[in-house]
XYZ file of C-alpha atoms in Angstrom:
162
model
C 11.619 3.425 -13.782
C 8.348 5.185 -15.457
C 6.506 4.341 -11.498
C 9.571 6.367 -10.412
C 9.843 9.634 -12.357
C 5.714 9.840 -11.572
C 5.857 9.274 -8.001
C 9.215 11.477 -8.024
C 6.696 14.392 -9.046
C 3.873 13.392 -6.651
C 6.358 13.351 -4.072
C 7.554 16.692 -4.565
C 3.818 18.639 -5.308
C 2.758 16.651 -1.889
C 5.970 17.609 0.285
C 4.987 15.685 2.612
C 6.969 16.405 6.452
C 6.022 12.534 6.851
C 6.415 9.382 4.736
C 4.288 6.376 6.373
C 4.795 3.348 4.212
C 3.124 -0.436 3.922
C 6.245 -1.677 5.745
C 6.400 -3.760 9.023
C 8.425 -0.838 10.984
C 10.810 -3.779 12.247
C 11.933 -4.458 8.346
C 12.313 -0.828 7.819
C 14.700 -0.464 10.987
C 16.730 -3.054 9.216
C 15.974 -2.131 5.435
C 14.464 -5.135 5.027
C 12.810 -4.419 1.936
C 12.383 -8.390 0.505
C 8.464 -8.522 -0.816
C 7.751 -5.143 -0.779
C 6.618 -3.187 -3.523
C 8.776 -1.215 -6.081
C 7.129 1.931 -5.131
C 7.578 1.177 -1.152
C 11.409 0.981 -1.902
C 11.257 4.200 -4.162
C 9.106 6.230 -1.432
C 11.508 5.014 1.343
C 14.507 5.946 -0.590
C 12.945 8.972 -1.711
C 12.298 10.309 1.544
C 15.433 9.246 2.984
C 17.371 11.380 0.459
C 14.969 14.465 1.039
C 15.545 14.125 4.809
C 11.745 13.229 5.644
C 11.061 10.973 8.265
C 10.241 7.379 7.210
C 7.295 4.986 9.428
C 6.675 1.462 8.825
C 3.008 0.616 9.739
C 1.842 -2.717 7.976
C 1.607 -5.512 10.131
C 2.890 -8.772 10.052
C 0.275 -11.082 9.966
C -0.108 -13.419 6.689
C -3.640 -13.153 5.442
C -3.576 -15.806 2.499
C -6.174 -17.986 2.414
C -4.117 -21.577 4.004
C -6.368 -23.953 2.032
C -5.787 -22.955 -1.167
C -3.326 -25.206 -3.066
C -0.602 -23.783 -4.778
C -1.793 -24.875 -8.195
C -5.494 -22.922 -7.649
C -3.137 -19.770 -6.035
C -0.596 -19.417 -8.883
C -4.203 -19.688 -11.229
C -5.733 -16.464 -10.026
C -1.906 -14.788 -9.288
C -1.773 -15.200 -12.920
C -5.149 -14.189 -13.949
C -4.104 -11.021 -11.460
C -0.522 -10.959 -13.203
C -2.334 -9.918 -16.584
C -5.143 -7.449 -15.789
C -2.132 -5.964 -14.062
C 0.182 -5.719 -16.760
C -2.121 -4.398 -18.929
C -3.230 -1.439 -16.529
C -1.821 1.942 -15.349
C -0.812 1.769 -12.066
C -2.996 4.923 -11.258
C -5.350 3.226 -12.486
C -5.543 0.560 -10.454
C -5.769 2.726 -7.749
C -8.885 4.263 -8.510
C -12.156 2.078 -6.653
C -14.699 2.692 -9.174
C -12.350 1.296 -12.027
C -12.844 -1.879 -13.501
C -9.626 -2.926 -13.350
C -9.560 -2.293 -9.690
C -12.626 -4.073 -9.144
C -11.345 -7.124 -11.252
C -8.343 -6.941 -9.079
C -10.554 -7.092 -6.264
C -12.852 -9.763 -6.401
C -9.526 -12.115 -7.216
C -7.263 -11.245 -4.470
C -10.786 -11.881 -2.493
C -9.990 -15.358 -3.579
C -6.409 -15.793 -2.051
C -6.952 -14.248 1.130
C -8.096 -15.075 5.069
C -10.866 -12.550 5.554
C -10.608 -12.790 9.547
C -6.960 -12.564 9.261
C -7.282 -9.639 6.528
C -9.505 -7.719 8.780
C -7.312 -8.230 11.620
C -4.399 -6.827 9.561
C -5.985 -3.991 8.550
C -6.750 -3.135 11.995
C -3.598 -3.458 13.192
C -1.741 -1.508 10.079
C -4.385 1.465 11.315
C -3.561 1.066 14.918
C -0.155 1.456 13.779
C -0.796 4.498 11.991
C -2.741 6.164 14.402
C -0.234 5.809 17.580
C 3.072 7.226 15.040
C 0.906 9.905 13.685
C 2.542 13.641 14.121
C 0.655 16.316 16.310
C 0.963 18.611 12.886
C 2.478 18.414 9.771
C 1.404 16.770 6.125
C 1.549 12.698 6.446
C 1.675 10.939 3.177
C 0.380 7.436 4.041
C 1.870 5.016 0.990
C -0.327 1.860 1.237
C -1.371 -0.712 -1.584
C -4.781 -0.090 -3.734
C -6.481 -3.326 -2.040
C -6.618 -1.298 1.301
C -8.074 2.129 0.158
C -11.443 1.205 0.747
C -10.318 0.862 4.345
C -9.004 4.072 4.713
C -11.190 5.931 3.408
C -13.865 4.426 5.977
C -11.396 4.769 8.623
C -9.878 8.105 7.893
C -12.465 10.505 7.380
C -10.208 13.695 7.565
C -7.570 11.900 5.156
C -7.504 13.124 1.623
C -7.226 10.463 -1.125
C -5.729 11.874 -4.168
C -5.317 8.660 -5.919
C -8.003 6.347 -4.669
C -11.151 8.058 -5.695
């Protein structure tokens, strides 16, 4: 609810004529929303109610690390769970932060980084074939992929990931 009322605001000084959100576009079609962040929902609903059009551009590809066991996964989750709770979301969207970089170097642990490359590619693939010939996109993604972005996006502004 506190997410909410912020991004309600952000949403508004943005006005965005585009909302592209870290959603496969086949779940958002559907409204498929089952393991997506809060503030994917809220942006989706958001939008829908303001009469902005909505694209889905993550990609389905799992990028967890396979040999992990579930006891060592749920370890770090919860390790991940508390820096986390503890933290502002803005926060943890900003790269230089510790928090972020905490954040970082333990979801490094979970994940595939082939198949985590290969996802990012795709999500930016994604991006770039749905993207408008004019008009303000908001891209909505999680912190973990900034870095990305920012590499990949030169003319993209970053308003919370600096």
């Amino acid at each position: 609810p506190h997410h909410e009322l912020e991004l309600d605001v952000l949403f508004k000084v943005m006005n965005p004529d585009y909302f592209f959100i870290e959603v496969p576009s086949e779940d958002l079609a559907k409204e498929n929303f089952h393991g997506s962040p809060a503030e994917m929902v809220y942006a989706y609903t958001w939008a829908k109610k303001w009469g902005k059009p909505i694209i889905g551009f993550d990609a389905d590809i799992d990028a967890s690390d396979q040999a992990l066991s579930s006891e060592q996964r749920k370890a770090v989750e919860d390790e991940m769970g508390h820096i986390i709770a503890g933290t502002d979301w803005k926060l943890l969207n900003k790269t230089n932060s510790e928090a972020y970089q905490k954040l970082a170097t333990l979801s490094a642990r979970l994940i595939d980084k082939e198949k985590w490359d290969e996802r990012q590619e795709v999500m930016l693939a994604n991006i770039k074939k749905s993207l408008p010939v004019k008009g303000k996109v908001l891209i909505l993604t999680g912190s973990a992929h900034i870095p990305f972005f920012q590499q990949r996006l030169k003319n993209a502004l970053f308003p919370l990931g600096a």
